[in-house]
PDB file of C-alpha atoms in Angstrom:
ATOM      1  CA  MET A   1      -0.038   0.043  -0.093  1.00 46.00           C
ATOM      2  CA  PRO A   2       1.438   3.489  -0.906  1.00 48.00           C
ATOM      3  CA  SER A   3       2.711   5.355   2.077  1.00 51.00           C
ATOM      4  CA  SER A   4       1.227   8.689   3.087  1.00 53.00           C
ATOM      5  CA  SER A   5       3.001  11.806   4.640  1.00 58.00           C
ATOM      6  CA  PRO A   6       1.596  13.329   7.977  1.00 57.00           C
ATOM      7  CA  ASP A   7      -0.063  16.123   5.952  1.00 62.00           C
ATOM      8  CA  THR A   8      -2.118  13.551   3.849  1.00 65.00           C
ATOM      9  CA  ARG A   9      -3.005  11.314   6.833  1.00 70.00           C
ATOM     10  CA  SER A  10      -4.424  14.478   8.731  1.00 71.00           C
ATOM     11  CA  GLU A  11      -6.316  15.537   5.715  1.00 71.00           C
ATOM     12  CA  LEU A  12      -7.976  12.163   5.106  1.00 75.00           C
ATOM     13  CA  GLU A  13      -8.798  12.208   8.801  1.00 77.00           C
ATOM     14  CA  ALA A  14     -10.542  15.667   8.429  1.00 74.00           C
ATOM     15  CA  LEU A  15     -12.512  14.339   5.612  1.00 77.00           C
ATOM     16  CA  GLN A  16     -13.524  11.150   7.300  1.00 80.00           C
ATOM     17  CA  ARG A  17     -14.629  13.106  10.472  1.00 81.00           C
ATOM     18  CA  ASP A  18     -16.323  16.125   8.794  1.00 81.00           C
ATOM     19  CA  PRO A  19     -17.245  15.061   5.005  1.00 83.00           C
ATOM     20  CA  GLU A  20     -17.546  17.712   2.500  1.00 89.00           C
ATOM     21  CA  VAL A  21     -20.485  18.836   0.672  1.00 91.00           C
ATOM     22  CA  VAL A  22     -19.997  18.479  -2.941  1.00 93.00           C
ATOM     23  CA  VAL A  23     -21.763  19.086  -6.420  1.00 91.00           C
ATOM     24  CA  PRO A  24     -22.044  16.655  -9.231  1.00 92.00           C
ATOM     25  CA  ILE A  25     -20.501  18.199 -12.352  1.00 90.00           C
ATOM     26  CA  ALA A  26     -21.618  17.176 -15.670  1.00 88.00           C
ATOM     27  CA  ARG A  27     -20.311  18.569 -18.955  1.00 83.00           C
ATOM     28  CA  GLY A  28     -19.595  17.022 -22.251  1.00 82.00           C
ATOM     29  CA  VAL A  29     -20.790  15.813 -25.390  1.00 83.00           C
ATOM     30  CA  LEU A  30     -24.690  14.878 -25.566  1.00 89.00           C
ATOM     31  CA  PHE A  31     -26.699  14.358 -28.603  1.00 90.00           C
ATOM     32  CA  ARG A  32     -30.288  15.285 -29.945  1.00 90.00           C
ATOM     33  CA  THR A  33     -32.634  14.709 -32.890  1.00 86.00           C
ATOM     34  CA  GLY A  34     -33.597  17.953 -34.776  1.00 77.00           C
ATOM     35  CA  GLY A  35     -34.653  19.549 -38.090  1.00 68.00           C
ATOM     36  CA  LEU A  36     -37.300  18.289 -40.504  1.00 69.00           C
ATOM     37  CA  PHE A  37     -35.583  14.778 -41.004  1.00 66.00           C
ATOM     38  CA  LYS A  38     -34.737  14.474 -37.083  1.00 73.00           C
ATOM     39  CA  ARG A  39     -31.069  14.239 -38.068  1.00 83.00           C
ATOM     40  CA  TRP A  40     -28.790  13.447 -35.095  1.00 85.00           C
ATOM     41  CA  GLU A  41     -26.969  16.713 -33.805  1.00 86.00           C
ATOM     42  CA  LYS A  42     -24.058  16.806 -31.239  1.00 85.00           C
ATOM     43  CA  GLY A  43     -23.656  19.556 -28.839  1.00 85.00           C
ATOM     44  CA  TRP A  44     -21.342  20.590 -25.792  1.00 85.00           C
ATOM     45  CA  TYR A  45     -23.612  20.802 -22.723  1.00 89.00           C
ATOM     46  CA  SER A  46     -23.347  21.731 -19.156  1.00 88.00           C
ATOM     47  CA  ILE A  47     -25.513  22.451 -16.169  1.00 86.00           C
ATOM     48  CA  SER A  48     -25.075  25.528 -13.848  1.00 79.00           C
ATOM     49  CA  PRO A  49     -25.264  25.089 -10.332  1.00 71.00           C
ATOM     50  CA  LEU A  50     -28.573  26.950 -10.454  1.00 73.00           C
ATOM     51  CA  GLY A  51     -30.137  24.507 -12.987  1.00 79.00           C
ATOM     52  CA  THR A  52     -29.976  25.842 -15.991  1.00 87.00           C
ATOM     53  CA  LEU A  53     -29.120  23.731 -19.353  1.00 90.00           C
ATOM     54  CA  VAL A  54     -26.596  25.544 -21.591  1.00 89.00           C
ATOM     55  CA  CYS A  55     -25.231  24.443 -25.130  1.00 88.00           C
ATOM     56  CA  SER A  56     -22.208  25.350 -27.167  1.00 79.00           C
ATOM     57  CA  ASP A  57     -20.859  24.394 -30.500  1.00 66.00           C
ATOM     58  CA  GLY A  58     -17.490  23.927 -29.093  1.00 58.00           C
ATOM     59  CA  ASP A  59     -16.335  23.062 -25.438  1.00 54.00           C
ATOM     60  CA  ASP A  60     -15.916  26.592 -24.066  1.00 56.00           C
ATOM     61  CA  MET A  61     -19.170  26.806 -22.031  1.00 56.00           C
ATOM     62  CA  ARG A  62     -18.879  30.603 -21.690  1.00 62.00           C
ATOM     63  CA  ASP A  63     -19.954  30.696 -25.354  1.00 66.00           C
ATOM     64  CA  GLY A  64     -22.726  28.665 -24.826  1.00 75.00           C
ATOM     65  CA  LYS A  65     -26.618  29.510 -25.135  1.00 86.00           C
ATOM     66  CA  GLN A  66     -29.152  28.567 -22.701  1.00 88.00           C
ATOM     67  CA  VAL A  67     -31.314  25.950 -23.732  1.00 89.00           C
ATOM     68  CA  LEU A  68     -33.591  25.300 -20.765  1.00 91.00           C
ATOM     69  CA  ASP A  69     -33.913  27.513 -17.531  1.00 87.00           C
ATOM     70  CA  LEU A  70     -35.542  26.837 -14.187  1.00 87.00           C
ATOM     71  CA  ILE A  71     -35.586  23.106 -14.581  1.00 92.00           C
ATOM     72  CA  VAL A  72     -37.752  21.133 -12.445  1.00 92.00           C
ATOM     73  CA  ASN A  73     -36.697  17.564 -13.094  1.00 93.00           C
ATOM     74  CA  ALA A  74     -34.545  14.882 -15.124  1.00 95.00           C
ATOM     75  CA  ASN A  75     -35.204  11.270 -15.780  1.00 96.00           C
ATOM     76  CA  ALA A  76     -34.143   8.294 -18.067  1.00 95.00           C
ATOM     77  CA  VAL A  77     -36.505   7.409 -21.031  1.00 95.00           C
ATOM     78  CA  GLU A  78     -36.538   5.150 -23.822  1.00 92.00           C
ATOM     79  CA  SER A  79     -33.294   4.468 -25.753  1.00 90.00           C
ATOM     80  CA  LYS A  80     -32.925   5.126 -29.181  1.00 86.00           C
ATOM     81  CA  GLN A  81     -30.485   3.287 -32.202  1.00 81.00           C
ATOM     82  CA  MET A  82     -28.794   5.681 -34.025  1.00 73.00           C
ATOM     83  CA  LYS A  83     -28.619   4.764 -37.824  1.00 65.00           C
ATOM     84  CA  GLY A  84     -25.786   2.567 -38.379  1.00 66.00           C
ATOM     85  CA  ALA A  85     -24.487   2.914 -34.800  1.00 67.00           C
ATOM     86  CA  ALA A  86     -24.810   1.733 -31.415  1.00 76.00           C
ATOM     87  CA  LEU A  87     -27.833   2.440 -29.133  1.00 87.00           C
ATOM     88  CA  MET A  88     -28.083   5.758 -27.586  1.00 90.00           C
ATOM     89  CA  HIS A  89     -29.268   6.090 -24.019  1.00 93.00           C
ATOM     90  CA  ALA A  90     -31.682   8.900 -23.582  1.00 95.00           C
ATOM     91  CA  PHE A  91     -32.870  11.203 -20.814  1.00 96.00           C
ATOM     92  CA  GLN A  92     -35.417  14.194 -20.830  1.00 96.00           C
ATOM     93  CA  VAL A  93     -34.928  17.534 -19.078  1.00 95.00           C
ATOM     94  CA  LYS A  94     -38.166  19.333 -17.897  1.00 95.00           C
ATOM     95  CA  ALA A  95     -38.364  23.034 -17.248  1.00 94.00           C
ATOM     96  CA  ALA A  96     -40.884  24.948 -15.011  1.00 92.00           C
ATOM     97  CA  ASN A  97     -42.659  26.416 -18.195  1.00 92.00           C
ATOM     98  CA  GLY A  98     -43.352  22.969 -19.653  1.00 93.00           C
ATOM     99  CA  ASP A  99     -40.535  23.049 -22.069  1.00 94.00           C
ATOM    100  CA  ALA A 100     -38.540  19.693 -22.342  1.00 94.00           C
ATOM    101  CA  ARG A 101     -35.368  18.350 -24.037  1.00 93.00           C
ATOM    102  CA  VAL A 102     -34.443  14.882 -24.773  1.00 94.00           C
ATOM    103  CA  LEU A 103     -30.809  14.277 -24.946  1.00 94.00           C
ATOM    104  CA  TYR A 104     -28.833  11.176 -25.745  1.00 93.00           C
ATOM    105  CA  CYS A 105     -25.532   9.687 -24.273  1.00 88.00           C
ATOM    106  CA  GLU A 106     -23.296   6.901 -25.723  1.00 83.00           C
ATOM    107  CA  ASP A 107     -23.774   4.897 -22.684  1.00 83.00           C
ATOM    108  CA  GLU A 108     -25.820   4.696 -19.438  1.00 88.00           C
ATOM    109  CA  VAL A 109     -22.985   5.715 -17.091  1.00 86.00           C
ATOM    110  CA  CYS A 110     -23.101   9.107 -18.574  1.00 87.00           C
ATOM    111  CA  ARG A 111     -26.700   9.300 -18.697  1.00 92.00           C
ATOM    112  CA  ASP A 112     -27.182   8.272 -15.228  1.00 92.00           C
ATOM    113  CA  HIS A 113     -24.593  10.861 -13.940  1.00 91.00           C
ATOM    114  CA  TRP A 114     -26.292  13.597 -15.953  1.00 93.00           C
ATOM    115  CA  VAL A 115     -29.891  12.926 -14.656  1.00 94.00           C
ATOM    116  CA  LEU A 116     -27.985  12.710 -10.932  1.00 92.00           C
ATOM    117  CA  THR A 117     -26.625  16.302 -11.798  1.00 91.00           C
ATOM    118  CA  VAL A 118     -29.538  17.768 -13.039  1.00 92.00           C
ATOM    119  CA  ASN A 119     -31.876  16.512 -10.174  1.00 92.00           C
ATOM    120  CA  GLU A 120     -29.195  17.366  -7.689  1.00 90.00           C
ATOM    121  CA  ALA A 121     -29.152  21.076  -8.871  1.00 88.00           C
ATOM    122  CA  VAL A 122     -33.046  21.350  -8.593  1.00 89.00           C
ATOM    123  CA  ARG A 123     -33.108  19.977  -5.011  1.00 88.00           C
ATOM    124  CA  ARG A 124     -30.077  22.345  -4.231  1.00 85.00           C
ATOM    125  CA  ALA A 125     -32.202  25.124  -5.456  1.00 82.00           C
ATOM    126  CA  GLY A 126     -34.973  24.329  -3.519  1.00 83.00           C
ATOM    127  CA  GLY A 127     -33.284  24.445  -0.278  1.00 84.00           C
ATOM    128  CA  GLY A 128     -32.923  20.493  -0.067  1.00 85.00           C
ATOM    129  CA  ARG A 129     -30.013  18.807   1.925  1.00 87.00           C
ATOM    130  CA  PRO A 130     -26.511  19.436   0.657  1.00 88.00           C
ATOM    131  CA  MET A 131     -25.090  16.244  -1.039  1.00 92.00           C
ATOM    132  CA  GLN A 132     -22.029  14.359   0.393  1.00 92.00           C
ATOM    133  CA  LEU A 133     -20.057  11.864  -1.810  1.00 91.00           C
ATOM    134  CA  ALA A 134     -20.745   9.379   1.092  1.00 91.00           C
ATOM    135  CA  ASP A 135     -24.513   9.605  -0.244  1.00 92.00           C
ATOM    136  CA  ARG A 136     -23.030   7.937  -3.371  1.00 92.00           C
ATOM    137  CA  TYR A 137     -20.144   5.997  -2.545  1.00 93.00           C
ATOM    138  CA  THR A 138     -18.915   4.161   0.621  1.00 91.00           C
ATOM    139  CA  MET A 139     -15.291   5.454   1.241  1.00 88.00           C
ATOM    140  CA  ASP A 140     -12.555   3.151   2.560  1.00 88.00           C
ATOM    141  CA  TYR A 141      -9.783   6.049   4.092  1.00 85.00           C
ATOM    142  CA  SER A 142      -7.506   3.223   5.012  1.00 82.00           C
ATOM    143  CA  ALA A 143      -7.257   1.661   1.343  1.00 76.00           C
ATOM    144  CA  LYS A 144      -5.050   4.274  -0.284  1.00 81.00           C
ATOM    145  CA  LEU A 145      -4.785   3.031  -4.108  1.00 84.00           C
ATOM    146  CA  GLY A 146      -2.402   6.012  -4.770  1.00 81.00           C
ATOM    147  CA  ASN A 147      -0.755   9.296  -3.129  1.00 83.00           C
ATOM    148  CA  GLY A 148       0.913  11.852  -5.428  1.00 81.00           C
ATOM    149  CA  LEU A 149       1.619  15.782  -5.516  1.00 83.00           C
ATOM    150  CA  PHE A 150      -1.420  16.188  -7.317  1.00 85.00           C
ATOM    151  CA  ALA A 151      -3.955  13.835  -5.816  1.00 87.00           C
ATOM    152  CA  VAL A 152      -4.815  10.741  -3.477  1.00 88.00           C
ATOM    153  CA  VAL A 153      -6.795   7.849  -4.755  1.00 89.00           C
ATOM    154  CA  LEU A 154      -8.943   5.960  -2.495  1.00 90.00           C
ATOM    155  CA  ARG A 155     -11.166   2.612  -2.765  1.00 91.00           C
ATOM    156  CA  GLY A 156     -14.821   3.058  -2.370  1.00 92.00           C
ATOM    157  CA  THR A 157     -17.858   1.348  -3.074  1.00 94.00           C
ATOM    158  CA  ASP A 158     -20.940   2.393  -5.297  1.00 93.00           C
ATOM    159  CA  ARG A 159     -23.931   2.136  -2.806  1.00 92.00           C
ATOM    160  CA  LYS A 160     -26.436   1.799  -5.670  1.00 87.00           C
ATOM    161  CA  SER A 161     -24.759  -0.954  -7.696  1.00 88.00           C
ATOM    162  CA  GLY A 162     -22.519  -2.409  -4.732  1.00 91.00           C
ATOM    163  CA  SER A 163     -19.495  -2.075  -7.503  1.00 90.00           C
ATOM    164  CA  SER A 164     -16.234  -1.211  -6.509  1.00 91.00           C
ATOM    165  CA  VAL A 165     -14.717   2.284  -7.716  1.00 93.00           C
ATOM    166  CA  ALA A 166     -11.614   4.223  -7.505  1.00 91.00           C
ATOM    167  CA  ILE A 167     -12.100   7.944  -5.953  1.00 92.00           C
ATOM    168  CA  LYS A 168      -9.615  10.237  -7.118  1.00 90.00           C
ATOM    169  CA  ALA A 169      -9.353  13.352  -4.627  1.00 91.00           C
ATOM    170  CA  ILE A 170      -7.226  16.332  -6.032  1.00 91.00           C
ATOM    171  CA  LYS A 171      -5.385  18.004  -3.212  1.00 90.00           C
ATOM    172  CA  PRO A 172      -7.116  21.800  -2.363  1.00 91.00           C
ATOM    173  CA  GLU A 173      -3.462  23.619  -3.321  1.00 92.00           C
ATOM    174  CA  ARG A 174      -3.420  21.759  -6.483  1.00 91.00           C
ATOM    175  CA  PHE A 175      -7.206  22.594  -7.305  1.00 92.00           C
ATOM    176  CA  ARG A 176      -6.549  26.288  -6.298  1.00 92.00           C
ATOM    177  CA  GLU A 177      -3.585  26.588  -8.487  1.00 92.00           C
ATOM    178  CA  HIS A 178      -4.816  24.407 -11.797  1.00 89.00           C
ATOM    179  CA  HIS A 179      -8.522  24.941 -11.210  1.00 89.00           C
ATOM    180  CA  SER A 180      -8.975  25.535 -15.346  1.00 84.00           C
ATOM    181  CA  LEU A 181      -6.720  22.414 -16.183  1.00 83.00           C
ATOM    182  CA  ILE A 182      -9.030  20.316 -13.891  1.00 86.00           C
ATOM    183  CA  MET A 183     -12.112  21.378 -15.081  1.00 84.00           C
ATOM    184  CA  ARG A 184     -10.483  20.733 -18.731  1.00 79.00           C
ATOM    185  CA  GLU A 185      -9.776  17.136 -17.256  1.00 80.00           C
ATOM    186  CA  VAL A 186     -13.423  17.016 -16.665  1.00 82.00           C
ATOM    187  CA  SER A 187     -14.609  17.688 -20.022  1.00 77.00           C
ATOM    188  CA  THR A 188     -11.774  15.748 -21.774  1.00 77.00           C
ATOM    189  CA  TRP A 189     -12.498  12.452 -19.593  1.00 79.00           C
ATOM    190  CA  SER A 190     -16.104  12.939 -20.077  1.00 77.00           C
ATOM    191  CA  ALA A 191     -15.784  13.550 -23.939  1.00 72.00           C
ATOM    192  CA  VAL A 192     -13.529  10.036 -24.423  1.00 71.00           C
ATOM    193  CA  GLY A 193     -16.469   8.172 -23.260  1.00 66.00           C
ATOM    194  CA  ALA A 194     -16.187   4.240 -22.939  1.00 67.00           C
ATOM    195  CA  HIS A 195     -12.885   2.747 -24.497  1.00 65.00           C
ATOM    196  CA  PRO A 196     -11.168  -0.815 -23.528  1.00 68.00           C
ATOM    197  CA  ARG A 197      -7.932   1.248 -22.981  1.00 68.00           C
ATOM    198  CA  ILE A 198      -8.894   4.231 -20.692  1.00 74.00           C
ATOM    199  CA  VAL A 199     -10.628   3.562 -17.354  1.00 77.00           C
ATOM    200  CA  ARG A 200     -14.092   4.644 -17.293  1.00 82.00           C
ATOM    201  CA  LEU A 201     -15.089   7.902 -15.670  1.00 86.00           C
ATOM    202  CA  LEU A 202     -18.152   7.354 -13.454  1.00 89.00           C
ATOM    203  CA  GLY A 203     -18.748  10.756 -12.208  1.00 90.00           C
ATOM    204  CA  SER A 204     -17.293  14.283 -11.216  1.00 92.00           C
ATOM    205  CA  PHE A 205     -18.152  16.215  -7.844  1.00 94.00           C
ATOM    206  CA  GLN A 206     -16.744  19.369  -6.827  1.00 93.00           C
ATOM    207  CA  SER A 207     -16.672  20.591  -3.236  1.00 93.00           C
ATOM    208  CA  ALA A 208     -15.355  24.228  -1.887  1.00 91.00           C
ATOM    209  CA  SER A 209     -11.805  22.958  -1.997  1.00 91.00           C
ATOM    210  CA  ARG A 210     -11.226  20.106  -4.387  1.00 92.00           C
ATOM    211  CA  MET A 211     -12.587  18.013  -7.252  1.00 93.00           C
ATOM    212  CA  TYR A 212     -13.339  14.344  -6.854  1.00 94.00           C
ATOM    213  CA  PHE A 213     -13.234  11.748  -9.676  1.00 93.00           C
ATOM    214  CA  ALA A 214     -15.204   8.491  -9.553  1.00 93.00           C
ATOM    215  CA  CYS A 215     -13.950   5.877 -11.915  1.00 88.00           C
ATOM    216  CA  ALA A 216     -14.077   2.364 -12.357  1.00 85.00           C
ATOM    217  CA  SER A 217     -11.390   0.162 -10.648  1.00 79.00           C
ATOM    218  CA  SER A 218      -8.218  -0.691 -12.497  1.00 63.00           C
ATOM    219  CA  ARG A 219      -5.994  -3.656 -12.177  1.00 57.00           C
ATOM    220  CA  ARG A 220      -3.251  -1.311 -12.358  1.00 50.00           C
ATOM    221  CA  PRO A 221      -3.976   1.367  -9.728  1.00 39.00           C
ATOM    222  CA  ALA A 222      -0.760   2.704  -9.672  1.00 35.00           C
ATOM    223  CA  CYS A 223      -0.758   3.911 -13.523  1.00 37.00           C
ATOM    224  CA  THR A 224      -1.763   7.453 -14.040  1.00 41.00           C
ATOM    225  CA  LEU A 225      -4.110   9.519 -16.099  1.00 48.00           C
ATOM    226  CA  ARG A 226      -1.317  11.596 -17.446  1.00 47.00           C
ATOM    227  CA  ALA A 227      -2.398  11.200 -20.977  1.00 45.00           C
ATOM    228  CA  VAL A 228      -5.526  13.237 -20.681  1.00 45.00           C
ATOM    229  CA  GLY A 229      -3.657  15.969 -19.142  1.00 46.00           C
ATOM    230  CA  ILE A 230      -1.212  15.980 -21.698  1.00 43.00           C
ATOM    231  CA  ALA A 231      -3.539  15.738 -24.654  1.00 42.00           C
ATOM    232  CA  SER A 232      -5.588  18.833 -22.895  1.00 44.00           C
ATOM    233  CA  VAL A 233      -2.425  20.797 -22.698  1.00 41.00           C
ATOM    234  CA  LEU A 234      -1.342  20.109 -26.308  1.00 41.00           C
ATOM    235  CA  LEU A 235      -4.519  20.962 -27.586  1.00 41.00           C
ATOM    236  CA  HIS A 236      -4.915  24.505 -25.571  1.00 44.00           C
ATOM    237  CA  GLY A 237      -7.626  23.581 -23.848  1.00 46.00           C
ATOM    238  CA  CYS A 238      -9.858  22.104 -26.627  1.00 48.00           C
ATOM    239  CA  CYS A 239     -11.353  19.431 -25.082  1.00 48.00           C
ATOM    240  CA  LYS A 240     -13.216  17.658 -28.264  1.00 49.00           C
ATOM    241  CA  GLY A 241      -9.515  17.454 -29.905  1.00 47.00           C
ATOM    242  CA  ALA A 242      -7.980  16.179 -26.848  1.00 45.00           C
ATOM    243  CA  ALA A 243     -10.485  13.523 -26.600  1.00 45.00           C
ATOM    244  CA  TRP A 244      -9.948  12.623 -30.062  1.00 42.00           C
ATOM    245  CA  VAL A 245      -6.254  12.389 -29.900  1.00 44.00           C
ATOM    246  CA  LEU A 246      -6.390  10.318 -26.867  1.00 43.00           C
ATOM    247  CA  HIS A 247      -8.499   8.002 -28.559  1.00 45.00           C
ATOM    248  CA  GLY A 248      -5.904   7.752 -31.239  1.00 46.00           C
ATOM    249  CA  TRP A 249      -2.938   7.352 -28.843  1.00 41.00           C
ATOM    250  CA  CYS A 250      -4.824   4.401 -27.058  1.00 43.00           C
ATOM    251  CA  CYS A 251      -5.986   2.778 -30.395  1.00 42.00           C
ATOM    252  CA  MET A 252      -2.158   2.831 -31.231  1.00 42.00           C
ATOM    253  CA  GLY A 253      -0.995   1.476 -27.882  1.00 43.00           C
ATOM    254  CA  VAL A 254       0.820   4.652 -27.070  1.00 40.00           C
ATOM    255  CA  ALA A 255      -0.915   5.214 -24.040  1.00 40.00           C
ATOM    256  CA  ARG A 256      -2.747   3.230 -21.533  1.00 41.00           C
ATOM    257  CA  ALA A 257      -4.658   5.394 -18.962  1.00 42.00           C
ATOM    258  CA  SER A 258      -5.903   4.599 -15.682  1.00 44.00           C
ATOM    259  CA  CYS A 259      -6.934   6.753 -12.538  1.00 45.00           C
ATOM    260  CA  ALA A 260      -4.334   7.574 -10.210  1.00 45.00           C
ATOM    261  CA  CYS A 261      -2.331  10.891  -9.173  1.00 47.00           C
TER     262      CYS A 261
END
């Protein structure tokens, strides 16, 4: 088991004693059908903390346009087959004025995290109890899978499915120093989607002091996800391009990405 510095141990003890309030983060590529011929259209979407759905042509959400405001709920709906492609998993987002939008993900994990993020934003805006990471995952603070300058990786269990997960917790000082880079990692890792050579991102959660990445457990827990960061930097923050490059690297066997620090 990786050794921990005194600072890391005291930090983990504090987290275990007083768990942080977190906000699920969903941002990345989603699909919809539109136009006279119901063509598949792709866009970059995000949910604001106040429950507004935003869409942009690129991955810079600051240039996005508001799609739905005052959202009241989100729920999974019937999946749909994209012509000549895999099954697309759908969810519907409804606004207070009755408007609704059906959006599609390439897998169920992505869809479920979007539904969670939307409904948590609605609950938070309505004065509901703040979410903690422990509401979604049982954390084993004694089972450190990795510990580095940037993050510590812990073992956890999904309360809903019972499956084992790895939780990558970015250290507060790194989160402050590299906030924009970490937000690009959220978008890039989400945009990569399911790939046999890349550990699957299950969800991203932000607290006041750090970012948490929940991902599928890997047989190689000491490996790093440096490939995501390198691709993001090389593409100057273009998450769509970084995801495409990362896919290419993995297909050629240049990178084998996993979760760690």
